[in-house]
C-alpha cells in the first residue's frame, strides 16, 4: 500500500458549537466531581497506531490469507511513526492530562542485541511531545507484538525470553527514563495466552493447554524481572501491568455447573496472575504452589482493562474448559466482531465490582483503568457507555477505592488485531486510506468531562444529539 499522501488532519478547524452544547447539556442535572489530580487519557498500542511495523510477528500474520477479518492489514495504521504529533494536539484539545502508549520491541531491537537508537529517539520525540502538552505518558513495554527474531527462537514458549525481555526493558528504560516513570510491563497477559495458545486465533495459533501454562509462567517471570530492572534504574518509578478483567459469572442463576465453569474461568483468567504478583505463589495449574520471591508485590498499581462481563454456560467439553461464554439476553450489546458475537454487553457495574475486589485484595494499591471503551462506528452507544462507566468509577472512589486515572480505548480508530479495521473504537473516526480524522460526538463529551474533571450525574435522559 503506498503511503498516505496527506498527514493527519489537525484538530477540527472549528469546534462544532452544536456538539459542544450537546456535550454540556449532559451536565444539566448536575455533575459528579472527580479527585483534583485525576488522570484523564486515552490508550493506544504501537502496532495498532504506528504503521509499517514490518518486523514483528503480527505483520507476518496479517499476510496470511484469512487471518484477519475482511483480509485487512495494519498498513500505515494511524501513521503515528511519521506523524503522531497532530494526534497529540487532539489529546491536548480534549483537555487530556495522560496518555497510555506502547513501544514496539521490534523497532527498538530489530536484531537480537542490536538496538536502534534512531527508533528510541523517535519515542523520545513522542514522549517529549506529550510532556510539552501537559500529558503524562504511561508506557507499555509489551502489547501483544514480538520481534520476528524472537518468534523464530521460540518466542514466549522458550524460557530464554525472560532474560531477553529484561535486556530490552533495561535499554528502553535507560533511554526513555527521563521522560517517563510510569510503566506497564505487559498488556493483558492472559488475553495474549488465551488467543495465542488456547483459542489459537492469534499468532502462534496454538491450542495446547500445557504450553499455554508454560507461556504464562514465562510472562510472569518476565514481568517480575522487568519490574525489578526498572526499579533498579528508576527507584521511584510506578510499575505494574494491565490486566483484562471479565468477571465470569454463571449464566443461569443458581445453576451449580454454570457456577463451577465460571469459577474455573475466573481462576485461570483472572486470579492466577493477580494472586501470583501479590504473594509470589504459582498456583495450580501454573505450578504446584511454589513461591517465586521475584514475583512478590510486583505491582505498584493495578492496571485494569475492562470492557464487559462474561456469563458462562456449562458444557461437558474440556476443550472449552467446561464453559462457553455468552451475554445475558435483554442487555444492550455492541456491534458484533468477526464471529458474529457482539464484542461487549453493557455492564458498567462490573467496573465498580472490579475496583472493589482489587482493593479488598490489595488495600491501598492505586488503580488505573488502563482501557475501557466500546466499538461503535455510529457513536450510538458510546456516549452513554462512557458516562455510565465513569459514574461507576466515581461510585468506587466514593466508596474508598484508590482509582487515580481513566484511559479510554481509544483516541482514533485503530487496527483491531484479528478484527482488522472492522471494529471502530475511536473518539475520532479514521479513514485509513486518507488518514482523515472526524471527531465523533463522544470526543466532545469526553472533552467536557475532562475539562470539568467531572461526569454527568444523570444517565436518564440523554439530550438529543444534533
Ligand atoms: C487490547 C487492545 C484492543 C482492545 C479492544 C484490548 O484487549 O489491549 O489492544 O484493541 O482490547 O479490542
Short mmCIF file of C-alpha atoms and ligand atoms in Angstrom, two decimals:
data_model
loop_
_atom_site.label_atom_id
_atom_site.label_comp_id
_atom_site.label_asym_id
_atom_site.label_seq_id
_atom_site.Cartn_x
_atom_site.Cartn_y
_atom_site.Cartn_z
CA UNK A 1 0.00 0.00 0.00
CA UNK A 2 1.51 3.41 -0.89
CA UNK A 3 1.98 5.81 1.99
CA UNK A 4 -0.98 8.11 2.54
CA UNK A 5 -0.44 11.43 0.84
CA UNK A 6 -1.98 13.57 3.49
CA UNK A 7 -0.72 13.94 7.00
CA UNK A 8 -3.36 13.51 9.71
CA UNK A 9 -5.64 16.49 9.70
CA UNK A 10 -5.11 18.56 12.80
CA UNK A 11 -7.88 19.38 15.21
CA UNK A 12 -11.20 20.04 13.57
CA UNK A 13 -10.65 23.59 12.37
CA UNK A 14 -13.84 24.70 14.00
CA UNK A 15 -15.25 23.08 17.02
CA UNK A 16 -18.88 22.32 16.27
CA UNK A 17 -20.91 24.65 18.52
CA UNK A 18 -23.89 22.26 18.33
CA UNK A 19 -21.90 19.31 19.58
CA UNK A 20 -20.29 21.46 22.23
CA UNK A 21 -23.68 22.43 23.62
CA UNK A 22 -24.86 18.84 23.31
CA UNK A 23 -21.90 17.74 25.44
CA UNK A 24 -22.62 20.46 28.02
CA UNK A 25 -26.29 19.52 28.14
CA UNK A 26 -25.35 16.14 29.59
CA UNK A 27 -24.50 18.02 32.76
CA UNK A 28 -27.85 19.78 33.11
CA UNK A 29 -28.81 17.62 36.11
CA UNK A 30 -25.54 18.22 37.89
CA UNK A 31 -22.17 16.58 37.99
CA UNK A 32 -20.12 14.11 39.97
CA UNK A 33 -16.69 15.57 40.70
CA UNK A 34 -13.51 13.51 40.47
CA UNK A 35 -10.46 13.97 42.71
CA UNK A 36 -8.34 17.00 41.85
CA UNK A 37 -5.35 15.14 40.40
CA UNK A 38 -7.35 12.56 38.44
CA UNK A 39 -5.77 11.47 35.15
CA UNK A 40 -7.88 11.61 32.02
CA UNK A 41 -6.45 9.97 28.98
CA UNK A 42 -6.78 7.63 26.07
CA UNK A 43 -4.86 4.42 25.42
CA UNK A 44 -3.15 3.11 22.28
CA UNK A 45 -0.62 0.46 21.36
CA UNK A 46 2.32 0.64 18.98
CA UNK A 47 1.29 -1.87 16.33
CA UNK A 48 -2.26 -0.55 16.27
CA UNK A 49 -1.28 3.06 15.54
CA UNK A 50 2.29 3.37 14.26
CA UNK A 51 2.04 1.83 10.80
CA UNK A 52 4.55 -0.14 8.77
CA UNK A 53 5.66 -2.31 11.67
CA UNK A 54 7.13 -4.88 9.33
CA UNK A 55 9.50 -6.59 11.76
CA UNK A 56 7.03 -8.17 14.18
CA UNK A 57 5.01 -11.36 14.14
CA UNK A 58 1.68 -9.60 13.69
CA UNK A 59 2.75 -8.05 10.40
CA UNK A 60 3.72 -11.54 9.20
CA UNK A 61 0.42 -12.97 10.45
CA UNK A 62 -1.56 -10.30 8.59
CA UNK A 63 -0.12 -11.56 5.30
CA UNK A 64 -1.75 -14.99 5.75
CA UNK A 65 -4.97 -15.14 3.71
CA UNK A 66 -7.98 -15.30 6.02
CA UNK A 67 -6.03 -14.43 9.16
CA UNK A 68 -7.65 -11.02 9.55
CA UNK A 69 -11.31 -10.16 9.14
CA UNK A 70 -12.08 -8.93 5.59
CA UNK A 71 -8.39 -9.53 4.72
CA UNK A 72 -7.46 -6.22 6.36
CA UNK A 73 -3.87 -5.24 7.12
CA UNK A 74 -2.45 -2.77 9.61
CA UNK A 75 -0.66 -0.96 6.75
CA UNK A 76 0.01 2.61 7.78
CA UNK A 77 -2.35 2.21 10.75
CA UNK A 78 -2.81 5.74 12.19
CA UNK A 79 0.54 6.79 10.73
CA UNK A 80 1.98 7.66 14.12
CA UNK A 81 5.54 6.64 13.38
CA UNK A 82 5.75 9.50 10.92
CA UNK A 83 3.05 11.85 12.18
CA UNK A 84 1.89 11.25 15.74
CA UNK A 85 2.03 14.93 16.63
CA UNK A 86 -1.35 16.07 15.24
CA UNK A 87 -2.99 13.41 17.38
CA UNK A 88 -1.07 14.66 20.40
CA UNK A 89 -2.62 18.04 19.61
CA UNK A 90 -6.03 16.36 19.56
CA UNK A 91 -5.37 14.98 23.04
CA UNK A 92 -4.43 18.40 24.34
CA UNK A 93 -7.55 19.88 22.77
CA UNK A 94 -9.58 17.24 24.60
CA UNK A 95 -8.08 18.50 27.91
CA UNK A 96 -6.25 15.23 28.43
CA UNK A 97 -3.52 15.11 31.03
CA UNK A 98 -2.49 11.48 30.45
CA UNK A 99 -1.92 9.02 27.63
CA UNK A 100 -1.06 5.32 27.56
CA UNK A 101 1.01 4.14 24.60
CA UNK A 102 3.37 1.27 23.92
CA UNK A 103 6.82 0.89 22.45
CA UNK A 104 7.49 -1.64 19.72
CA UNK A 105 10.19 -4.13 20.66
CA UNK A 106 10.90 -4.98 17.01
CA UNK A 107 11.70 -1.34 16.20
CA UNK A 108 13.94 -0.86 19.22
CA UNK A 109 15.73 -4.21 18.85
CA UNK A 110 15.33 -5.22 15.20
CA UNK A 111 18.06 -7.87 15.55
CA UNK A 112 18.98 -9.67 18.78
CA UNK A 113 21.25 -7.43 20.82
CA UNK A 114 21.26 -4.69 18.18
CA UNK A 115 19.44 -1.64 19.45
CA UNK A 116 18.27 1.02 17.04
CA UNK A 117 18.90 4.36 18.68
CA UNK A 118 17.03 6.26 15.99
CA UNK A 119 13.89 4.34 16.99
CA UNK A 120 14.48 5.25 20.63
CA UNK A 121 14.96 8.86 19.53
CA UNK A 122 11.59 8.81 17.79
CA UNK A 123 9.99 7.57 21.02
CA UNK A 124 11.81 10.38 22.83
CA UNK A 125 10.19 12.84 20.44
CA UNK A 126 6.74 11.41 21.05
CA UNK A 127 7.14 11.27 24.84
CA UNK A 128 8.60 14.76 24.86
CA UNK A 129 5.70 15.89 22.69
CA UNK A 130 3.24 14.51 25.21
CA UNK A 131 5.04 16.18 28.12
CA UNK A 132 5.20 19.52 26.27
CA UNK A 133 1.43 19.35 26.01
CA UNK A 134 0.98 18.63 29.71
CA UNK A 135 0.19 14.96 29.08
CA UNK A 136 1.77 12.37 31.39
CA UNK A 137 2.82 9.23 29.50
CA UNK A 138 2.24 5.68 30.70
CA UNK A 139 4.40 3.38 28.58
CA UNK A 140 3.58 -0.29 27.98
CA UNK A 141 6.60 -2.44 27.18
CA UNK A 142 4.81 -5.44 25.68
CA UNK A 143 1.47 -5.14 23.92
CA UNK A 144 0.97 -8.41 22.02
CA UNK A 145 3.81 -7.99 19.46
CA UNK A 146 7.25 -9.60 19.30
CA UNK A 147 10.23 -9.15 17.00
CA UNK A 148 10.34 -11.82 14.31
CA UNK A 149 13.78 -12.93 15.52
CA UNK A 150 12.26 -13.72 18.92
CA UNK A 151 9.43 -15.70 17.35
CA UNK A 152 11.92 -17.73 15.35
CA UNK A 153 13.75 -18.80 18.51
CA UNK A 154 10.55 -19.99 20.17
CA UNK A 155 9.03 -16.70 21.34
CA UNK A 156 7.31 -16.89 24.72
CA UNK A 157 7.36 -20.69 24.74
CA UNK A 158 11.10 -20.71 25.33
CA UNK A 159 12.36 -19.73 28.77
CA UNK A 160 15.15 -17.64 27.23
CA UNK A 161 12.59 -14.92 26.56
CA UNK A 162 12.72 -13.80 30.19
CA UNK A 163 16.32 -12.55 30.02
CA UNK A 164 15.80 -11.16 26.51
CA UNK A 165 12.78 -9.16 27.64
CA UNK A 166 14.71 -7.83 30.64
CA UNK A 167 17.56 -6.67 28.39
CA UNK A 168 15.11 -4.91 26.08
CA UNK A 169 13.36 -3.28 29.04
CA UNK A 170 16.64 -2.10 30.59
CA UNK A 171 17.79 -0.50 27.35
CA UNK A 172 14.43 1.14 26.78
CA UNK A 173 14.05 2.48 30.30
CA UNK A 174 17.62 3.81 30.30
CA UNK A 175 16.91 5.62 27.03
CA UNK A 176 13.47 7.00 27.92
CA UNK A 177 13.57 7.19 31.69
CA UNK A 178 13.99 10.96 31.93
CA UNK A 179 10.69 11.33 30.03
CA UNK A 180 8.66 8.60 31.70
CA UNK A 181 8.49 6.98 35.10
CA UNK A 182 5.13 5.25 34.76
CA UNK A 183 5.45 1.80 33.18
CA UNK A 184 3.23 -1.11 32.29
CA UNK A 185 5.32 -4.23 31.75
CA UNK A 186 2.86 -6.46 29.94
CA UNK A 187 -0.55 -5.79 28.47
CA UNK A 188 -3.28 -8.37 29.09
CA UNK A 189 -1.05 -11.42 29.60
CA UNK A 190 -3.97 -13.82 29.82
CA UNK A 191 -5.66 -12.47 26.68
CA UNK A 192 -2.36 -12.95 24.87
CA UNK A 193 -2.10 -16.52 26.19
CA UNK A 194 -5.75 -17.39 25.55
CA UNK A 195 -5.76 -16.07 21.99
CA UNK A 196 -2.36 -17.47 21.02
CA UNK A 197 -2.17 -20.80 22.86
CA UNK A 198 -5.70 -21.78 23.77
CA UNK A 199 -8.15 -20.47 21.18
CA UNK A 200 -5.45 -20.46 18.51
CA UNK A 201 -6.80 -17.34 16.84
CA UNK A 202 -3.72 -15.15 17.13
CA UNK A 203 -0.12 -15.98 16.38
CA UNK A 204 1.33 -18.50 17.02
CA UNK A 205 -2.15 -20.10 16.60
CA UNK A 206 -1.75 -22.98 19.01
CA UNK A 207 -4.31 -24.80 21.15
CA UNK A 208 -2.34 -26.63 23.77
CA UNK A 209 -3.13 -26.08 27.43
CA UNK A 210 0.21 -27.17 28.96
CA UNK A 211 2.05 -24.81 26.61
CA UNK A 212 -0.39 -22.04 27.49
CA UNK A 213 0.56 -22.51 31.15
CA UNK A 214 4.27 -22.53 30.31
CA UNK A 215 3.90 -19.27 28.40
CA UNK A 216 2.01 -17.79 31.37
CA UNK A 217 4.90 -18.67 33.68
CA UNK A 218 7.37 -17.01 31.30
CA UNK A 219 5.19 -13.91 31.13
CA UNK A 220 5.04 -13.77 34.92
CA UNK A 221 8.81 -14.16 35.29
CA UNK A 222 9.43 -11.60 32.53
CA UNK A 223 7.08 -9.19 34.28
CA UNK A 224 8.88 -9.71 37.60
CA UNK A 225 12.34 -9.31 36.08
CA UNK A 226 11.21 -6.16 34.26
CA UNK A 227 9.64 -4.81 37.46
CA UNK A 228 12.91 -5.11 39.37
CA UNK A 229 15.06 -3.93 36.46
CA UNK A 230 13.00 -0.75 36.14
CA UNK A 231 13.21 -0.08 39.86
CA UNK A 232 16.98 -0.51 39.81
CA UNK A 233 17.18 2.19 37.12
CA UNK A 234 14.39 4.38 38.50
CA UNK A 235 13.77 3.74 42.18
CA UNK A 236 10.69 5.97 42.20
CA UNK A 237 9.05 4.51 39.09
CA UNK A 238 5.47 3.27 39.17
CA UNK A 239 5.45 -0.18 37.60
CA UNK A 240 2.55 -2.54 37.02
CA UNK A 241 0.71 -4.43 34.33
CA UNK A 242 -2.63 -4.08 32.52
CA UNK A 243 -4.98 -6.92 33.40
CA UNK A 244 -8.08 -7.61 31.34
CA UNK A 245 -10.96 -8.47 33.68
CA UNK A 246 -14.25 -10.09 32.60
CA UNK A 247 -15.78 -11.19 35.92
CA UNK A 248 -17.09 -14.54 34.66
CA UNK A 249 -20.40 -15.50 36.28
CA UNK A 250 -22.73 -18.43 35.78
CA UNK A 251 -25.30 -17.74 33.05
CA UNK A 252 -28.29 -19.44 34.68
CA UNK A 253 -28.86 -18.11 38.18
CA UNK A 254 -28.41 -20.83 40.79
CA UNK A 255 -27.17 -23.39 38.26
CA UNK A 256 -24.24 -25.15 40.03
CA UNK A 257 -22.46 -26.32 36.88
CA UNK A 258 -22.59 -22.87 35.30
CA UNK A 259 -21.19 -21.50 38.54
CA UNK A 260 -18.42 -24.10 38.56
CA UNK A 261 -17.43 -23.38 34.95
CA UNK A 262 -17.45 -19.61 35.54
CA UNK A 263 -15.35 -20.08 38.68
CA UNK A 264 -12.80 -22.09 36.69
CA UNK A 265 -12.53 -19.33 34.08
CA UNK A 266 -12.09 -16.67 36.74
CA UNK A 267 -9.42 -18.75 38.42
CA UNK A 268 -7.46 -19.28 35.22
CA UNK A 269 -8.04 -15.97 33.53
CA UNK A 270 -8.06 -13.59 36.47
CA UNK A 271 -6.92 -14.91 39.85
CA UNK A 272 -3.78 -16.85 38.90
CA UNK A 273 -1.97 -13.81 37.59
CA UNK A 274 -3.16 -11.25 40.11
CA UNK A 275 -2.50 -13.52 43.10
CA UNK A 276 0.96 -14.55 41.87
CA UNK A 277 2.08 -10.93 41.59
CA UNK A 278 0.94 -10.39 45.18
CA UNK A 279 2.24 -13.27 47.27
CA UNK A 280 4.55 -14.83 44.66
CA UNK A 281 2.73 -18.19 44.69
CA UNK A 282 2.36 -20.10 41.43
CA UNK A 283 -0.94 -21.87 41.95
CA UNK A 284 -2.18 -24.91 40.00
CA UNK A 285 -2.33 -25.45 37.10
CA UNK A 286 0.54 -22.98 36.69
CA UNK A 287 2.62 -24.99 39.15
CA UNK A 288 2.18 -26.72 42.48
CA UNK A 289 2.09 -23.70 44.83
CA UNK A 290 5.80 -22.94 44.51
CA UNK A 291 6.72 -19.47 45.68
CA UNK A 292 8.91 -17.32 43.46
CA UNK A 293 10.27 -14.45 45.54
CA UNK A 294 10.85 -12.36 42.41
CA UNK A 295 7.10 -12.03 41.96
CA UNK A 296 6.14 -10.81 45.42
CA UNK A 297 4.45 -7.41 45.37
CA UNK A 298 5.35 -6.63 41.78
CA UNK A 299 2.57 -4.14 41.20
CA UNK A 300 2.86 -0.56 42.33
CA UNK A 301 -0.61 -0.08 40.84
CA UNK A 302 -3.27 -2.21 39.20
CA UNK A 303 -3.97 -1.51 35.55
CA UNK A 304 -7.50 -2.64 34.72
CA UNK A 305 -8.75 -3.19 31.17
CA UNK A 306 -12.50 -3.55 31.46
CA UNK A 307 -14.96 -3.83 28.59
CA UNK A 308 -17.72 -6.19 29.61
CA UNK A 309 -18.79 -9.01 31.85
CA UNK A 310 -18.99 -12.64 30.70
CA UNK A 311 -21.69 -15.16 31.57
CA UNK A 312 -20.62 -18.79 31.38
CA UNK A 313 -22.82 -21.74 30.49
CA UNK A 314 -21.60 -25.22 31.39
CA UNK A 315 -20.60 -27.61 28.64
CA UNK A 316 -19.13 -31.09 29.24
CA UNK A 317 -16.41 -30.30 26.69
CA UNK A 318 -13.00 -30.00 28.38
CA UNK A 319 -11.64 -28.27 25.28
CA UNK A 320 -13.82 -25.30 26.26
CA UNK A 321 -12.71 -25.65 29.88
CA UNK A 322 -16.27 -26.73 30.62
CA UNK A 323 -17.87 -23.42 29.77
CA UNK A 324 -18.91 -21.26 26.85
CA UNK A 325 -19.37 -17.56 27.24
CA UNK A 326 -22.40 -15.62 26.16
CA UNK A 327 -24.05 -12.38 27.10
CA UNK A 328 -27.30 -12.33 29.02
CA UNK A 329 -30.37 -11.75 26.86
CA UNK A 330 -32.14 -8.38 27.00
CA UNK A 331 -28.94 -6.48 27.72
CA UNK A 332 -27.78 -3.81 25.32
CA UNK A 333 -24.98 -5.13 23.13
CA UNK A 334 -22.31 -3.59 20.95
CA UNK A 335 -21.50 -4.21 17.32
CA UNK A 336 -20.50 -7.78 16.52
CA UNK A 337 -16.95 -8.85 15.74
CA UNK A 338 -15.89 -11.28 13.02
CA UNK A 339 -17.54 -14.33 14.59
CA UNK A 340 -20.91 -12.65 14.87
CA UNK A 341 -20.82 -12.33 18.64
CA UNK A 342 -21.20 -8.78 19.96
CA UNK A 343 -17.89 -7.50 21.28
CA UNK A 344 -19.44 -6.38 24.57
CA UNK A 345 -22.64 -6.25 26.58
CA UNK A 346 -23.49 -3.17 28.61
CA UNK A 347 -22.30 -3.96 32.16
CA UNK A 348 -20.91 -0.80 33.75
CA UNK A 349 -21.45 -2.05 37.33
CA UNK A 350 -18.73 -4.58 36.63
CA UNK A 351 -16.22 -1.76 36.72
CA UNK A 352 -17.30 -0.90 40.26
CA UNK A 353 -17.05 -4.56 41.25
CA UNK A 354 -13.54 -4.94 39.81
CA UNK A 355 -12.29 -1.92 41.74
CA UNK A 356 -13.85 -3.20 44.97
CA UNK A 357 -12.39 -6.67 44.54
CA UNK A 358 -8.90 -5.42 43.76
CA UNK A 359 -8.99 -3.04 46.68
CA UNK A 360 -10.08 -5.79 49.05
CA UNK A 361 -7.31 -8.00 47.67
CA UNK A 362 -4.62 -5.30 47.99
CA UNK A 363 -5.76 -2.37 50.13
CA UNK A 364 -4.19 0.94 49.21
CA UNK A 365 -2.68 -0.13 45.88
CA UNK A 366 -3.76 2.53 43.36
CA UNK A 367 -5.93 1.52 40.43
CA UNK A 368 -5.84 2.94 36.92
CA UNK A 369 -8.41 1.97 34.33
CA UNK A 370 -5.90 1.40 31.55
CA UNK A 371 -8.57 0.55 28.93
CA UNK A 372 -12.32 0.87 28.60
CA UNK A 373 -14.39 1.57 25.52
CA UNK A 374 -16.82 0.13 23.00
CA UNK A 375 -16.73 -0.49 19.25
CA UNK A 376 -19.38 1.78 17.81
CA UNK A 377 -18.89 3.20 14.34
CA UNK A 378 -22.00 5.39 14.52
CA UNK A 379 -21.38 6.51 18.10
CA UNK A 380 -24.90 5.50 19.11
CA UNK A 381 -23.90 3.67 22.30
CA UNK A 382 -20.57 5.21 23.21
CA UNK A 383 -21.76 8.44 24.91
CA UNK A 384 -24.00 6.57 27.34
CA UNK A 385 -21.47 3.75 27.88
CA UNK A 386 -18.80 6.30 28.64
CA UNK A 387 -20.92 8.18 31.16
CA UNK A 388 -22.26 5.00 32.78
CA UNK A 389 -18.79 3.52 33.29
CA UNK A 390 -17.44 6.77 34.70
CA UNK A 391 -20.38 7.02 37.08
CA UNK A 392 -19.46 3.58 38.40
CA UNK A 393 -15.86 4.68 38.75
CA UNK A 394 -16.97 7.71 40.71
CA UNK A 395 -19.02 5.43 42.95
CA UNK A 396 -15.98 3.21 43.52
CA UNK A 397 -13.90 6.25 44.51
CA UNK A 398 -16.63 7.46 46.87
CA UNK A 399 -16.64 4.01 48.45
CA UNK A 400 -12.93 4.15 49.18
CA UNK A 401 -11.20 2.73 46.08
CA UNK A 402 -7.96 4.47 45.12
CA UNK A 403 -8.78 4.97 41.45
CA UNK A 404 -6.35 7.51 40.04
CA UNK A 405 -6.99 7.60 36.31
CA UNK A 406 -9.02 6.51 33.31
CA UNK A 407 -7.66 5.84 29.81
CA UNK A 408 -10.37 5.50 27.20
CA UNK A 409 -9.79 2.99 24.41
CA UNK A 410 -9.15 4.83 22.14
CA UNK A 411 -8.41 8.21 20.57
CA UNK A 412 -8.62 7.38 16.86
CA UNK A 413 -9.98 4.19 15.23
CA UNK A 414 -7.05 1.83 15.06
CA UNK A 415 -6.06 -1.60 13.78
CA UNK A 416 -8.03 -4.10 15.88
CA UNK A 417 -5.83 -7.18 15.64
CA UNK A 418 -7.71 -10.12 14.06
CA UNK A 419 -10.76 -7.86 13.60
CA UNK A 420 -8.70 -5.56 11.38
CA UNK A 421 -10.50 -2.30 10.69
CA UNK A 422 -13.84 -3.98 11.38
CA UNK A 423 -14.29 -2.63 14.90
CA UNK A 424 -14.14 1.11 15.49
CA UNK A 425 -13.25 2.20 19.00
CA UNK A 426 -12.12 5.76 18.33
CA UNK A 427 -13.36 9.03 19.76
CA UNK A 428 -12.29 10.09 16.25
CA UNK A 429 -13.32 8.14 13.17
CA UNK A 430 -10.41 7.37 10.83
CA UNK A 431 -10.30 6.74 7.12
CA UNK A 432 -7.10 4.67 6.99
CA UNK A 433 -6.51 5.34 3.29
CA UNK A 434 -6.61 9.14 3.52
CA UNK A 435 -5.76 9.38 7.22
CA UNK A 436 -8.64 11.80 7.61
CA UNK A 437 -10.00 12.05 11.14
CA UNK A 438 -13.52 13.08 12.10
CA UNK A 439 -14.49 13.62 15.71
CA UNK A 440 -17.41 11.56 16.89
CA UNK A 441 -19.84 13.22 19.32
CA UNK A 442 -18.20 11.26 22.15
CA UNK A 443 -14.99 13.23 21.59
CA UNK A 444 -16.90 16.35 22.61
CA UNK A 445 -18.43 14.62 25.58
CA UNK A 446 -15.11 13.22 26.82
CA UNK A 447 -13.54 16.64 26.35
CA UNK A 448 -16.24 18.21 28.51
CA UNK A 449 -15.77 15.51 31.15
CA UNK A 450 -12.01 16.07 31.31
CA UNK A 451 -12.40 19.86 31.24
CA UNK A 452 -14.75 19.78 34.23
CA UNK A 453 -13.00 16.87 35.93
CA UNK A 454 -16.50 15.55 36.44
CA UNK A 455 -19.04 13.21 34.92
CA UNK A 456 -22.76 13.94 34.40
CA UNK A 457 -24.85 12.96 37.38
CA UNK A 458 -27.74 11.62 35.35
CA UNK A 459 -27.92 8.94 32.71
CA UNK A 460 -31.67 9.02 32.48
CA UNK A 461 -32.40 11.49 29.74
CA UNK A 462 -29.54 11.79 27.31
CA UNK A 463 -30.17 15.01 25.44
CA UNK A 464 -30.95 14.66 21.74
CA UNK A 465 -27.91 14.83 19.53
CA UNK A 466 -27.62 17.40 16.78
C1 LIG B 1 -6.38 -4.73 23.89
C2 LIG B 1 -6.36 -3.72 22.80
C3 LIG B 1 -7.58 -3.88 21.93
C4 LIG B 1 -8.81 -3.65 22.77
C5 LIG B 1 -10.13 -3.72 22.02
C6 LIG B 1 -7.73 -4.97 24.49
O1 LIG B 1 -7.91 -6.34 24.67
O2 LIG B 1 -5.41 -4.44 24.85
O3 LIG B 1 -5.17 -3.83 22.08
O4 LIG B 1 -7.57 -3.06 20.80
O5 LIG B 1 -8.85 -4.61 23.79
O6 LIG B 1 -10.33 -4.96 21.44
#
